[in-house]
Rosetta silent file (secondary structure, phi, psi, omega in degrees, C-alpha in Angstrom):
SEQUENCE: MSRTRASNGQSLLFQLPNEILAQSLGALPTSSLLPLTVTCTRIHDLIIRILHQRLLLAASLRDHKLILECYHPAAQYTEPYLFCEYLGTPGLSSTNEGEGLVYESGNHGSRLGKLAGLYSQFRPLRTEEGRRIPRQHPAGGGMPVWTAPGHVPAEEKEANELVERRVSLDPEESFSQLRVQTNLVKPGPRAGLFENLVSVSDGLVRIWREWLKERAANGQNVASREGDGEDQSEGKAMRTLWMDHKTDIGLIVRIKEKKWRRAAPVLLHRDEEPAVTYSMEYEELLVRTTHLLLAVEESSKQDQNEERGKAMVFGAFVNRSSA
SCORE:     score description
SCORE:     0.000 S_00000001
   1 L     0.000  135.354 -178.096    4.311   53.301   -1.008 S_00000001
   2 L   -65.354  144.637 -179.386    3.731   49.886   -2.612 S_00000001
   3 L   -70.383  -20.231 -178.167    0.138   48.913   -3.203 S_00000001
   4 L   -87.857    2.420 -179.353    0.757   45.473   -1.714 S_00000001
   5 E  -125.809  146.210  177.935    1.748   46.849    1.668 S_00000001
   6 L   -81.224  179.536 -178.201   -0.217   48.628    4.351 S_00000001
   7 L   -64.424  -25.265  179.792    0.866   51.817    6.117 S_00000001
   8 L   -87.968    7.239  177.898    2.697   49.785    8.777 S_00000001
   9 L    85.479   -2.824 -179.515    4.833   48.058    6.145 S_00000001
  10 L   -87.022  142.736  179.793    3.091   44.669    6.471 S_00000001
  11 E   -62.637  140.411  179.309    1.919   42.882    3.354 S_00000001
  12 H   -63.152  -25.734  179.537   -1.806   43.144    2.741 S_00000001
  13 H   -60.629  -38.975 -176.464   -1.874   39.384    2.232 S_00000001
  14 H   -82.925   -2.706  173.862   -1.104   38.748    5.890 S_00000001
  15 H   -87.844   -8.749  176.557   -3.841   41.097    7.028 S_00000001
  16 L   -72.176  148.246  177.642   -6.456   38.712    5.668 S_00000001
  17 L   -67.605  158.800 -177.926   -8.161   36.446    8.217 S_00000001
  18 H   -60.498  -32.485 -178.501   -7.081   32.814    8.445 S_00000001
  19 H   -62.526  -41.973 -179.232  -10.377   31.616    6.984 S_00000001
  20 H   -71.832  -41.062  178.259   -9.804   33.439    3.683 S_00000001
  21 H   -61.987  -43.436 -179.504   -6.154   32.425    3.523 S_00000001
  22 H   -64.536  -39.070  178.682   -7.029   28.776    4.194 S_00000001
  23 H   -66.297  -38.618  179.209   -9.722   28.825    1.503 S_00000001
  24 H   -69.250  -43.971  179.244   -7.298   30.323   -1.010 S_00000001
  25 H   -68.797  -30.600 -179.769   -4.523   27.881   -0.167 S_00000001
  26 H   -66.567  -16.321  178.518   -6.961   24.964   -0.206 S_00000001
  27 L   -78.513  -11.867 -177.596   -7.538   25.459   -3.917 S_00000001
  28 L   -89.296  146.178  174.149   -3.918   24.481   -4.647 S_00000001
  29 L   -69.614  163.607 -177.051   -2.795   20.863   -5.110 S_00000001
  30 H   -59.799  -39.697 -179.345   -0.498   19.317   -2.533 S_00000001
  31 H   -62.447  -26.900  178.126    2.544   19.517   -4.807 S_00000001
  32 H   -87.687  -23.349 -179.690    2.076   23.299   -5.026 S_00000001
  33 H   -76.488  -36.884 -173.525    1.431   23.753   -1.303 S_00000001
  34 H   -57.600  -43.869  178.417    4.601   22.122   -0.030 S_00000001
  35 H   -63.754  -19.687 -176.849    7.039   24.793   -1.358 S_00000001
  36 H   -83.284   -7.463 -177.735    4.960   27.492    0.370 S_00000001
  37 H   -67.590  -18.663  179.967    5.541   26.083    3.859 S_00000001
  38 H   -90.033    4.142 -177.752    8.816   28.022    4.134 S_00000001
  39 L   -64.381  -56.358  178.723    7.077   31.374    3.553 S_00000001
  40 L  -166.419  172.026 -176.961    6.380   32.128    7.206 S_00000001
  41 H   -64.341  -37.938 -177.650    5.094   30.498   10.382 S_00000001
  42 H   -66.949  -47.007  178.588    1.499   31.538    9.762 S_00000001
  43 H   -63.936  -38.825  178.840    1.366   30.129    6.233 S_00000001
  44 H   -59.380  -46.906 -178.769    3.184   27.005    7.468 S_00000001
  45 H   -65.308  -38.383  178.830    0.578   26.343   10.162 S_00000001
  46 H   -65.801  -40.379 -179.775   -2.302   26.870    7.731 S_00000001
  47 H   -68.109  -38.117  177.101   -0.792   24.473    5.211 S_00000001
  48 H   -59.415  -42.610  179.264   -0.199   21.862    7.928 S_00000001
  49 H   -67.368  -38.035  177.478   -3.885   22.006    8.853 S_00000001
  50 H   -64.321  -46.073  179.131   -4.908   21.741    5.186 S_00000001
  51 H   -64.550  -37.453  177.021   -2.634   18.738    4.672 S_00000001
  52 H   -57.988  -47.596 -179.466   -3.919   17.201    7.905 S_00000001
  53 H   -66.568  -38.522  178.954   -7.483   17.390    6.673 S_00000001
  54 H   -66.282  -38.841  178.572   -6.526   16.064    3.239 S_00000001
  55 H   -65.532  -37.287  176.521   -4.676   13.131    4.756 S_00000001
  56 H   -60.228  -46.462 -178.500   -7.729   12.258    6.845 S_00000001
  57 H   -69.059  -39.000 -178.078   -9.953   12.193    3.769 S_00000001
  58 H   -68.925  -41.006 -177.271   -7.395   10.348    1.650 S_00000001
  59 H   -66.601  -35.461 -177.776   -6.683    7.654    4.266 S_00000001
  60 H   -72.397  -23.266  177.617  -10.357    6.845    4.795 S_00000001
  61 L    52.401   58.266 -176.181  -10.860    6.265    1.037 S_00000001
  62 L   -65.731  -42.147 -177.482  -14.521    7.196    1.097 S_00000001
  63 L  -105.362    3.938 -176.294  -14.993    7.082   -2.693 S_00000001
  64 L  -130.201  169.835  173.868  -12.100    4.768   -3.517 S_00000001
  65 E  -135.231  149.221  176.879  -10.780    1.331   -2.674 S_00000001
  66 E  -103.495  128.033  179.088   -7.257    0.012   -2.316 S_00000001
  67 E  -118.122  144.055 -178.650   -6.482   -3.277   -4.010 S_00000001
  68 E  -117.489  131.123  172.598   -3.415   -5.427   -3.467 S_00000001
  69 E  -119.837  113.652 -176.533   -1.898   -7.820   -5.978 S_00000001
  70 E  -134.111  110.757 -171.991    0.799   -9.989   -4.414 S_00000001
  71 E  -155.437  159.672  170.783    1.853  -13.049   -6.374 S_00000001
  72 L   -70.144  142.771 -178.535    4.750  -15.094   -7.686 S_00000001
  73 H   -53.459  -29.309  179.105    5.699  -13.897  -11.195 S_00000001
  74 H   -72.557  -15.246 -177.365    4.617  -17.275  -12.597 S_00000001
  75 H  -106.168   26.625 -175.160    1.086  -16.721  -11.210 S_00000001
  76 L   -60.528  -34.867 -173.910    0.493  -13.357  -12.838 S_00000001
  77 L  -101.615    8.286 -179.518   -2.597  -14.510  -14.760 S_00000001
  78 L  -126.604  -23.247 -176.109   -4.150  -16.716  -12.092 S_00000001
  79 L   -79.353  131.755 -179.310   -3.723  -14.999   -8.728 S_00000001
  80 L   -76.139  155.737  171.040   -6.716  -12.852   -7.665 S_00000001
  81 L   -86.431  160.529 -172.922   -6.438   -9.274   -6.509 S_00000001
  82 E  -123.899  128.558  170.645   -7.466   -8.413   -2.962 S_00000001
  83 E   -76.453  147.844 -176.329   -9.527   -5.519   -1.686 S_00000001
  84 E  -116.937  135.469  178.612   -8.133   -3.927    1.486 S_00000001
  85 E   -93.132  131.926 -178.719  -10.088   -2.765    4.506 S_00000001
  86 E   -75.611  128.571 -179.274   -8.997    0.500    6.120 S_00000001
  87 E  -103.225  -34.583 -179.131   -7.974    0.049    9.773 S_00000001
  88 E   150.179  174.059  177.637   -6.669    3.487   10.703 S_00000001
  89 L  -130.618   95.967 -179.964   -3.723    5.867   10.651 S_00000001
  90 L   -59.255  134.963 -179.726   -1.882    5.994   14.009 S_00000001
  91 L    93.159   -8.158 -179.536   -0.795    9.512   14.910 S_00000001
  92 L  -109.732  111.748 -176.995   -3.422   11.210   12.753 S_00000001
  93 L   -69.436  151.989  179.622   -6.245   12.723   14.805 S_00000001
  94 L   -80.001   -0.523  177.306   -9.795   12.410   13.534 S_00000001
  95 L  -116.947  170.866 -179.331  -10.262   16.166   14.008 S_00000001
  96 L  -118.100   36.707 -176.243   -8.625   19.166   12.416 S_00000001
  97 L  -112.532   32.700  175.446   -8.178   21.253   15.558 S_00000001
  98 L    78.109   28.953  178.858   -4.470   20.789   16.167 S_00000001
  99 L  -110.464  162.049  177.424   -4.671   17.443   17.916 S_00000001
 100 L   110.849  173.992 -176.510   -2.718   14.260   17.368 S_00000001
 101 H   -60.876  -29.491 -177.460    0.873   13.098   17.281 S_00000001
 102 H   -62.146  -33.327 -174.554    1.776   15.678   14.627 S_00000001
 103 H   -97.545    4.329 -177.198    1.230   18.569   17.053 S_00000001
 104 L   -95.948  137.999  171.085    2.879   17.009   20.105 S_00000001
 105 L    42.024   67.705  177.509    6.354   17.854   21.394 S_00000001
 106 L  -175.170  154.216  177.556    7.871   19.528   18.391 S_00000001
 107 L   -81.235 -179.782 -176.246    8.494   22.872   16.760 S_00000001
 108 H   -64.420  -35.772 -176.539    6.713   24.070   13.656 S_00000001
 109 H   -68.124  -25.506 -177.635    9.404   22.756   11.335 S_00000001
 110 H   -84.628  -12.025 -176.810    9.094   19.156   12.540 S_00000001
 111 H   -67.762  -39.118  179.734    5.339   18.896   11.936 S_00000001
 112 H   -64.213  -38.536  177.166    5.698   18.512    8.180 S_00000001
 113 H   -65.586  -35.773  178.097    8.185   15.695    8.704 S_00000001
 114 H   -67.332  -37.128  177.024    5.789   13.947   11.073 S_00000001
 115 H   -63.045  -40.110 -179.280    3.019   14.132    8.471 S_00000001
 116 H   -69.818  -19.523 -178.625    5.345   12.550    5.912 S_00000001
 117 L   -94.529    6.980 -179.323    6.137    9.739    8.347 S_00000001
 118 L   -81.677  144.546  177.128    2.536    8.603    8.866 S_00000001
 119 E  -123.866  135.893  173.508    1.379    5.187    7.628 S_00000001
 120 E   -94.189  140.221 -175.691   -2.181    4.083    6.960 S_00000001
 121 E  -105.526  134.500  179.362   -3.035    0.525    7.893 S_00000001
 122 E  -133.055  156.155  175.558   -5.129   -1.812    5.755 S_00000001
 123 E  -121.446  118.825  176.079   -6.093   -5.456    5.981 S_00000001
 124 E   -62.230  137.564 -176.579   -6.274   -7.539    2.779 S_00000001
 125 L  -111.915  141.972  172.920   -9.616   -9.328    2.543 S_00000001
 126 L   -96.939   93.733  179.712  -10.457  -12.714    1.117 S_00000001
 127 L  -131.223  159.109  177.439  -13.782  -12.096   -0.591 S_00000001
 128 L   -66.664  -24.033  179.688  -15.371  -13.272   -3.794 S_00000001
 129 L   -67.498  -31.782 -176.437  -15.508   -9.648   -4.891 S_00000001
 130 L   -89.326   54.474  177.928  -11.740   -9.447   -4.921 S_00000001
 131 L  -108.154  141.598  179.472  -11.185  -11.851   -7.763 S_00000001
 132 L   -65.789  135.682  174.676   -9.044  -11.060  -10.763 S_00000001
 133 L   -69.871  124.303 -176.808  -11.041  -10.460  -13.935 S_00000001
 134 L   -58.132  134.423  176.450  -10.039  -13.296  -16.297 S_00000001
 135 L  -135.356  152.057 -173.943   -7.854  -12.075  -19.134 S_00000001
 136 L   -70.827  139.809  177.525   -6.320  -13.915  -22.028 S_00000001
 137 L   -70.617  142.661 -179.270   -2.759  -15.138  -21.724 S_00000001
 138 L   -56.258  -28.602  179.722   -0.356  -13.461  -24.200 S_00000001
 139 L   -80.272   -3.315  179.485    0.470  -16.890  -25.638 S_00000001
 140 L    92.105  174.952  178.184   -3.200  -17.473  -26.390 S_00000001
 141 L    85.329 -176.964 -178.429   -5.610  -20.155  -25.234 S_00000001
 142 L   -86.267 -169.814  179.593   -7.701  -20.303  -22.084 S_00000001
 143 L   -72.658  140.450  179.586   -6.795  -19.950  -18.478 S_00000001
 144 L   -65.691  150.031 -177.333   -4.228  -22.509  -17.261 S_00000001
 145 L  -103.803   -4.987  179.493   -5.534  -25.326  -15.119 S_00000001
 146 L   -75.548  160.381 -179.885   -2.323  -26.034  -13.216 S_00000001
 147 L   -78.818  126.625 -177.522   -1.930  -24.872   -9.617 S_00000001
 148 L   -74.183  152.058  176.571   -0.090  -21.582   -9.378 S_00000001
 149 L   -58.536  130.975  179.430    2.920  -21.198   -7.052 S_00000001
 150 L    88.799   -1.465 -178.530    1.735  -20.177   -3.595 S_00000001
 151 L   -68.790  137.623  177.603   -1.866  -21.284   -4.181 S_00000001
 152 L  -113.068  126.825 -179.757   -3.745  -22.396   -1.071 S_00000001
 153 L   -55.495  149.056 -175.950   -6.666  -24.815   -1.499 S_00000001
 154 H   -63.520  -36.369 -177.584  -10.100  -23.325   -0.778 S_00000001
 155 H   -66.529  -26.427  177.658  -10.913  -25.864    1.938 S_00000001
 156 H   -83.235  -24.135  179.362   -7.837  -24.751    3.893 S_00000001
 157 H   -68.316  -30.904 -176.399   -8.640  -21.071    3.476 S_00000001
 158 L   -62.220  -26.471 -177.478  -11.913  -21.480    5.351 S_00000001
 159 L   -83.014   -1.465 -175.878  -10.024  -22.246    8.559 S_00000001
 160 L  -136.661  130.250 -179.895   -8.125  -18.949    8.451 S_00000001
 161 L   -79.017  -27.723 -179.314   -9.507  -15.427    8.283 S_00000001
 162 L   -81.659  151.101  175.093   -6.262  -13.886    7.034 S_00000001
 163 E   -67.436  134.369 -176.417   -5.139  -14.080    3.436 S_00000001
 164 E  -130.734  141.237  169.557   -2.542  -16.796    3.120 S_00000001
 165 E  -136.644  161.615 -177.205   -0.097  -17.827    0.460 S_00000001
 166 E  -112.112  140.887  178.104    2.631  -20.428    0.457 S_00000001
 167 E  -117.596  115.648 -178.295    6.276  -19.919   -0.301 S_00000001
 168 E  -113.469  138.194 -179.958    8.129  -23.061   -1.349 S_00000001
 169 E  -128.085  127.440  174.547   11.877  -23.336   -1.838 S_00000001
 170 L   -76.430  166.167 -177.764   13.714  -26.211   -3.462 S_00000001
 171 L   -55.747  -34.810 -177.424   17.079  -27.319   -2.026 S_00000001
 172 L   -87.750   -0.993 -177.356   19.037  -25.252   -4.569 S_00000001
 173 L   -96.803  132.024  177.032   16.920  -22.098   -4.095 S_00000001
 174 L  -103.109   -9.908  178.535   18.004  -19.399   -1.641 S_00000001
 175 E  -158.107  161.878  171.055   15.092  -17.044   -2.255 S_00000001
 176 E  -120.539  168.714 -177.769   11.669  -16.679   -3.812 S_00000001
 177 E  -124.205  148.799  175.699   10.170  -13.648   -5.513 S_00000001
 178 E  -131.304  132.151  171.806    6.918  -11.728   -5.114 S_00000001
 179 E   -93.197  121.935 -175.201    5.431   -9.176   -7.461 S_00000001
 180 E  -119.684  121.537  177.465    3.640   -6.580   -5.320 S_00000001
 181 E  -129.705  133.356  172.264    1.255   -4.040   -6.816 S_00000001
 182 E  -123.079  132.266 -177.157   -1.054   -1.662   -4.984 S_00000001
 183 E  -132.154  143.509  174.252   -3.623    0.347   -6.911 S_00000001
 184 E  -100.100  122.383 -174.995   -6.192    2.935   -5.952 S_00000001
 185 E  -124.531  154.547  173.442   -9.452    2.353   -7.801 S_00000001
 186 E  -111.871  112.530 -174.163  -12.822    4.018   -7.993 S_00000001
 187 E   -58.833  144.420  178.492  -15.510    1.320   -8.171 S_00000001
 188 L   -94.681 -166.432 -176.683  -17.773    1.368  -11.204 S_00000001
 189 L   -69.704  -21.986  179.998  -21.441    0.509  -11.604 S_00000001
 190 L  -128.293  158.012  179.314  -20.769   -3.241  -11.534 S_00000001
 191 L   -63.246  133.796 -179.534  -18.440   -5.515   -9.591 S_00000001
 192 L    91.618   -6.815  178.075  -15.104   -5.845  -11.331 S_00000001
 193 L  -109.844  135.369 -178.878  -15.438   -2.547  -13.214 S_00000001
 194 E  -122.455  135.453  177.792  -13.460    0.538  -12.185 S_00000001
 195 E   -70.903  -35.704  173.436  -14.053    4.090  -13.311 S_00000001
 196 E  -154.867  165.419 -177.862  -10.364    4.880  -12.924 S_00000001
 197 E  -144.660  131.718  177.924   -7.186    3.335  -11.576 S_00000001
 198 E  -124.908  127.511  179.491   -4.067    4.954  -10.135 S_00000001
 199 E   -76.349  127.198  176.211   -0.932    2.959   -9.393 S_00000001
 200 E   -94.458  -40.421  177.739    0.378    3.465   -5.863 S_00000001
 201 E  -156.520  154.468  177.921    3.293    1.030   -6.034 S_00000001
 202 E  -156.879  113.732 -177.405    4.668   -1.653   -8.309 S_00000001
 203 E  -158.612  171.125  178.708    7.755   -3.665   -7.474 S_00000001
 204 E  -120.899  125.651 -176.033    9.460   -7.014   -7.198 S_00000001
 205 E  -121.607  142.660  177.128   10.733   -8.179   -3.820 S_00000001
 206 E   -97.010  137.131  176.833   12.922  -11.127   -2.910 S_00000001
 207 E  -113.010  109.525 -173.459   12.079  -13.288    0.111 S_00000001
 208 E   -82.536  150.803 -179.578   15.234  -14.968    1.327 S_00000001
 209 H   -58.887  -44.286 -179.577   15.368  -18.416    2.889 S_00000001
 210 H   -64.969  -37.577  179.082   17.156  -17.142    6.011 S_00000001
 211 H   -62.824  -45.051  178.180   14.586  -14.357    6.458 S_00000001
 212 H   -64.087  -41.165 -178.822   11.742  -16.864    6.383 S_00000001
 213 H   -63.405  -44.930 -179.408   13.574  -19.224    8.728 S_00000001
 214 H   -65.938  -42.551 -179.328   14.270  -16.515   11.304 S_00000001
 215 H   -68.538  -34.902  177.813   10.710  -15.140   11.239 S_00000001
 216 H   -69.155  -36.938  179.605    9.218  -18.596   11.565 S_00000001
 217 H   -70.737  -36.477 -178.478   11.493  -19.399   14.528 S_00000001
 218 H   -87.413   -6.140 -175.400   10.739  -16.095   16.269 S_00000001
 219 H   -61.733  -43.785 -178.244    7.045  -16.174   15.463 S_00000001
 220 H   -66.642  -40.447 -179.946    5.972  -18.120   18.522 S_00000001
 221 H   -65.445  -42.841  179.750    8.014  -15.973   20.913 S_00000001
 222 H   -65.165  -41.374 -179.469    6.695  -12.727   19.447 S_00000001
 223 H   -63.667  -37.942  179.501    3.115  -14.000   19.540 S_00000001
 224 H   -68.083  -38.324  178.907    3.439  -14.965   23.209 S_00000001
 225 H   -68.062  -39.908  178.195    4.847  -11.538   24.145 S_00000001
 226 H   -67.729  -33.231  178.961    2.072   -9.746   22.264 S_00000001
 227 H   -69.202  -24.305  177.699   -0.495  -11.975   23.940 S_00000001
 228 L   -82.261    2.160  177.363    0.813  -10.895   27.356 S_00000001
 229 L    89.783   10.599  178.911   -0.017   -7.280   26.477 S_00000001
 230 L   -76.147  171.295 -178.935    3.516   -6.107   25.736 S_00000001
 231 L   -58.830  128.842 -177.691    4.365   -3.539   23.089 S_00000001
 232 L   -90.962   -9.374 -175.444    3.490   -4.912   19.654 S_00000001
 233 H   -63.635  -37.956 -179.487    5.594   -2.454   17.673 S_00000001
 234 H   -64.991  -44.006  179.878    8.780   -4.507   18.049 S_00000001
 235 H   -65.955  -40.033  179.309    7.132   -7.690   16.830 S_00000001
 236 H   -68.510  -37.020  178.295    5.456   -5.985   13.877 S_00000001
 237 H   -62.695  -36.764  179.827    8.667   -4.263   12.849 S_00000001
 238 H   -70.188  -30.415 -176.047   10.401   -7.643   12.717 S_00000001
 239 L   -97.321    9.433 -179.215    7.608   -9.126   10.600 S_00000001
 240 E   -87.808  126.251  177.493    7.338   -6.215    8.139 S_00000001
 241 E  -104.548  104.888 -177.558    8.372   -6.974    4.583 S_00000001
 242 E   -80.276  139.468 -175.097    9.191   -3.650    2.907 S_00000001
 243 L   -91.950  -10.762  178.522    8.565   -3.439   -0.823 S_00000001
 244 L  -152.623  166.291 -177.483   11.074   -0.684   -1.605 S_00000001
 245 L   -72.048  -16.384  178.439   14.136    0.976   -0.129 S_00000001
 246 L   -85.352   -3.451 -178.696   12.107    4.107    0.693 S_00000001
 247 L    52.467   45.966  177.049    9.828    2.069    2.993 S_00000001
 248 L   -87.039  -31.597 -178.667    6.701    3.525    1.401 S_00000001
 249 E  -128.643  130.170  179.057    4.837    0.187    1.195 S_00000001
 250 E  -139.232  151.224  179.718    5.141   -2.621    3.717 S_00000001
 251 E  -124.728  116.617  176.353    3.390   -5.900    4.391 S_00000001
 252 E   -84.879  120.863 -172.537    3.203   -7.258    7.954 S_00000001
 253 E  -125.169  158.326  171.528    3.179  -11.037    7.674 S_00000001
 254 E  -113.806  123.286 -175.646    3.069  -14.085    9.919 S_00000001
 255 E  -106.304  129.332  176.345    5.461  -16.819    8.893 S_00000001
 256 E  -136.127  132.445  178.198    4.889  -20.479    9.806 S_00000001
 257 E   -81.308  134.377  177.775    6.850  -23.431    8.534 S_00000001
 258 L   -86.631  125.803  179.906    4.744  -26.249    7.114 S_00000001
 259 L   -95.583  124.743 -179.312    5.696  -29.637    8.468 S_00000001
 260 L  -108.357  142.834  176.982    5.324  -32.512    6.046 S_00000001
 261 L   -86.907  125.340  179.693    5.093  -36.183    6.939 S_00000001
 262 L  -114.782  138.049 -179.094    7.614  -38.271    5.072 S_00000001
 263 L   -70.347  -27.150 -179.034    7.456  -42.047    4.809 S_00000001
 264 L  -141.591  152.550  179.101   11.252  -42.283    4.840 S_00000001
 265 L   -65.488  150.080 -179.848   14.054  -39.975    5.920 S_00000001
 266 L  -102.284  125.925 -179.777   15.576  -37.743    3.263 S_00000001
 267 L   -88.237  128.788 -178.594   19.342  -37.882    2.885 S_00000001
 268 L  -126.919  153.418  174.201   21.029  -34.537    2.280 S_00000001
 269 L   -69.850  158.512 -177.278   24.547  -33.385    1.700 S_00000001
 270 L   -56.149  -41.565 -176.930   26.236  -31.599    4.581 S_00000001
 271 L   -96.832    9.604 -176.174   25.994  -28.195    2.844 S_00000001
 272 L   -97.170  132.788  177.101   22.638  -28.794    1.205 S_00000001
 273 L   -85.497  142.580  178.926   19.496  -27.077    2.430 S_00000001
 274 L   -76.086  160.933  172.988   16.284  -29.124    2.505 S_00000001
 275 L   -71.818  132.233 -175.678   13.210  -28.236    0.502 S_00000001
 276 E  -133.143  157.382  175.314   10.878  -26.176    2.696 S_00000001
 277 E  -135.660  131.135  179.870    7.440  -24.628    2.500 S_00000001
 278 E  -118.329  145.759  172.020    6.291  -21.682    4.577 S_00000001
 279 E   -95.982  125.542 -179.398    2.825  -20.288    5.189 S_00000001
 280 E  -118.714  113.984 -178.273    2.755  -16.492    4.898 S_00000001
 281 E  -101.812  134.738  179.617   -0.340  -14.721    6.234 S_00000001
 282 E   -85.447  104.417 -179.112   -1.053  -11.092    5.346 S_00000001
 283 E   -84.102  -49.899 -179.333   -1.782   -9.355    8.637 S_00000001
 284 E  -148.223  149.708  171.664   -1.597   -5.696    7.589 S_00000001
 285 E  -110.934  125.040 -179.830   -0.651   -3.599    4.604 S_00000001
 286 E  -103.683  127.980  178.449    1.178   -0.356    5.432 S_00000001
 287 E  -129.895  127.888  177.100    1.000    2.528    2.961 S_00000001
 288 E   -59.425  126.734 -171.210    2.622    5.898    3.509 S_00000001
 289 H   -62.177  -34.300  178.320   -0.318    8.245    3.881 S_00000001
 290 H   -63.325  -32.203  176.659    1.202   10.955    1.695 S_00000001
 291 H   -65.284  -40.362  176.709    1.338    8.410   -1.157 S_00000001
 292 H   -62.660  -40.949 -179.681   -2.388    7.800   -0.744 S_00000001
 293 H   -60.944  -46.837  179.254   -3.046   11.525   -0.811 S_00000001
 294 H   -63.957  -35.472  178.762   -1.168   11.998   -4.093 S_00000001
 295 H   -68.336  -39.351  178.073   -2.982    8.976   -5.576 S_00000001
 296 H   -64.680  -40.946  178.122   -6.399   10.377   -4.580 S_00000001
 297 H   -65.749  -37.254  176.685   -5.538   13.734   -6.153 S_00000001
 298 H   -65.927  -37.070  176.868   -4.412   11.967   -9.333 S_00000001
 299 H   -64.515  -41.109  177.838   -7.716   10.079   -9.396 S_00000001
 300 H   -64.141  -36.560  177.810   -9.626   13.357   -9.051 S_00000001
 301 H   -64.596  -38.557  176.787   -7.611   14.774  -11.937 S_00000001
 302 H   -63.417  -40.427  178.395   -8.631   11.802  -14.083 S_00000001
 303 H   -62.469  -39.742  178.698  -12.281   12.440  -13.238 S_00000001
 304 H   -65.789  -37.414  178.283  -11.925   16.073  -14.315 S_00000001
 305 H   -66.464  -35.375  177.880  -10.371   15.024  -17.620 S_00000001
 306 H   -68.061  -37.237  178.858  -13.266   12.652  -18.250 S_00000001
 307 H   -67.198  -28.278  178.889  -15.774   15.417  -17.572 S_00000001
 308 L   -81.013   -2.472  175.780  -14.045   17.619  -20.145 S_00000001
 309 L    88.076   13.391  178.302  -14.570   14.963  -22.772 S_00000001
 310 L   -77.527  143.226 -178.659  -10.987   13.865  -23.211 S_00000001
 311 L  -149.994  155.681  176.033  -10.525   10.302  -24.400 S_00000001
 312 L  -115.115  126.908 -177.222   -7.820    7.964  -25.636 S_00000001
 313 L  -116.215  126.516  177.962   -8.622    5.844  -28.714 S_00000001
 314 L  -112.367  133.538  178.336   -6.554    2.815  -29.663 S_00000001
 315 L   172.830  174.121  177.718   -6.961    1.211  -33.050 S_00000001
 316 L  -109.915  131.602 -175.653   -5.670    0.728  -36.562 S_00000001
 317 L  -122.660  146.752 -179.449   -6.845    3.114  -39.246 S_00000001
 318 L  -112.118  131.048  177.248   -6.552    2.937  -43.039 S_00000001
 319 L   -80.516  106.047 -175.508   -5.977    6.019  -45.151 S_00000001
 320 H   -65.788  -30.648 -178.428   -8.629    5.725  -47.861 S_00000001
 321 H   -64.402  -30.920 -179.749   -6.997    8.352  -50.067 S_00000001
 322 H   -93.656   -3.788 -179.250   -3.908    6.192  -50.469 S_00000001
 323 L   -79.231    0.000    0.000   -5.862    2.964  -50.896 S_00000001
């Protein structure tokens, strides 16, 4: 008889209580736990509960902060980064006792898919703390003094609590571009210093003229329906700007067209689009919760490497023996 099986033919591993199994499985990283979910129903349920608890801790970002950098490529060295406030994760219960959307109306196999479909909600904040640390331009010299594309004057920001940027399109332009970066950071001893940084997303997204026009036209209707207490999911889905084809990172925005007073009418060709400027307010940042979990684990791995004394040194060295 095999040593790994009891007299009844059952593996000794499955005779252990759930507490010991959960503690043993909890020592494994998420990437190692996922392949084990197909072992059996009992192991699957234990892993789901472990992942549930990890997602709760990762989404709350107790020891970390999420920063958003969203700017026109021409404003890379002038646009500040923004700290994000955690709002919640719909469908993820605050307890680990089998409650929440993940455990409702579904078999065991669908629970893992529901966990992967959760999004954590954040709100970008306009604070003095969230300012980009000045860095030298590659071409040399000081910081440029010209106004960056999308810059909103400080006196106009005071009238709005949401972060706002402007998107301007000339008559010959059919789209504008935004560089969107989200990073998970661990704050250091002083403001502006981070003990470590893990990239969550980095991409370039195009904002088309027609997309802006449609969202600005539908903005008032959607706002009125939401104000009447109707379902807000439809309106938010329409206003979500996804940063990648996998829909891992999304930005819910409010689009408003800026009306300018002109002293004289502007003559345009029949097929020519006028120059327009839109106000884009950042209402919420959506991040797939599993991405946050992997970023938090990567940050913990960096902390462990630092404790072991590992370091990276950059510099130029001269071989004295050959000098």
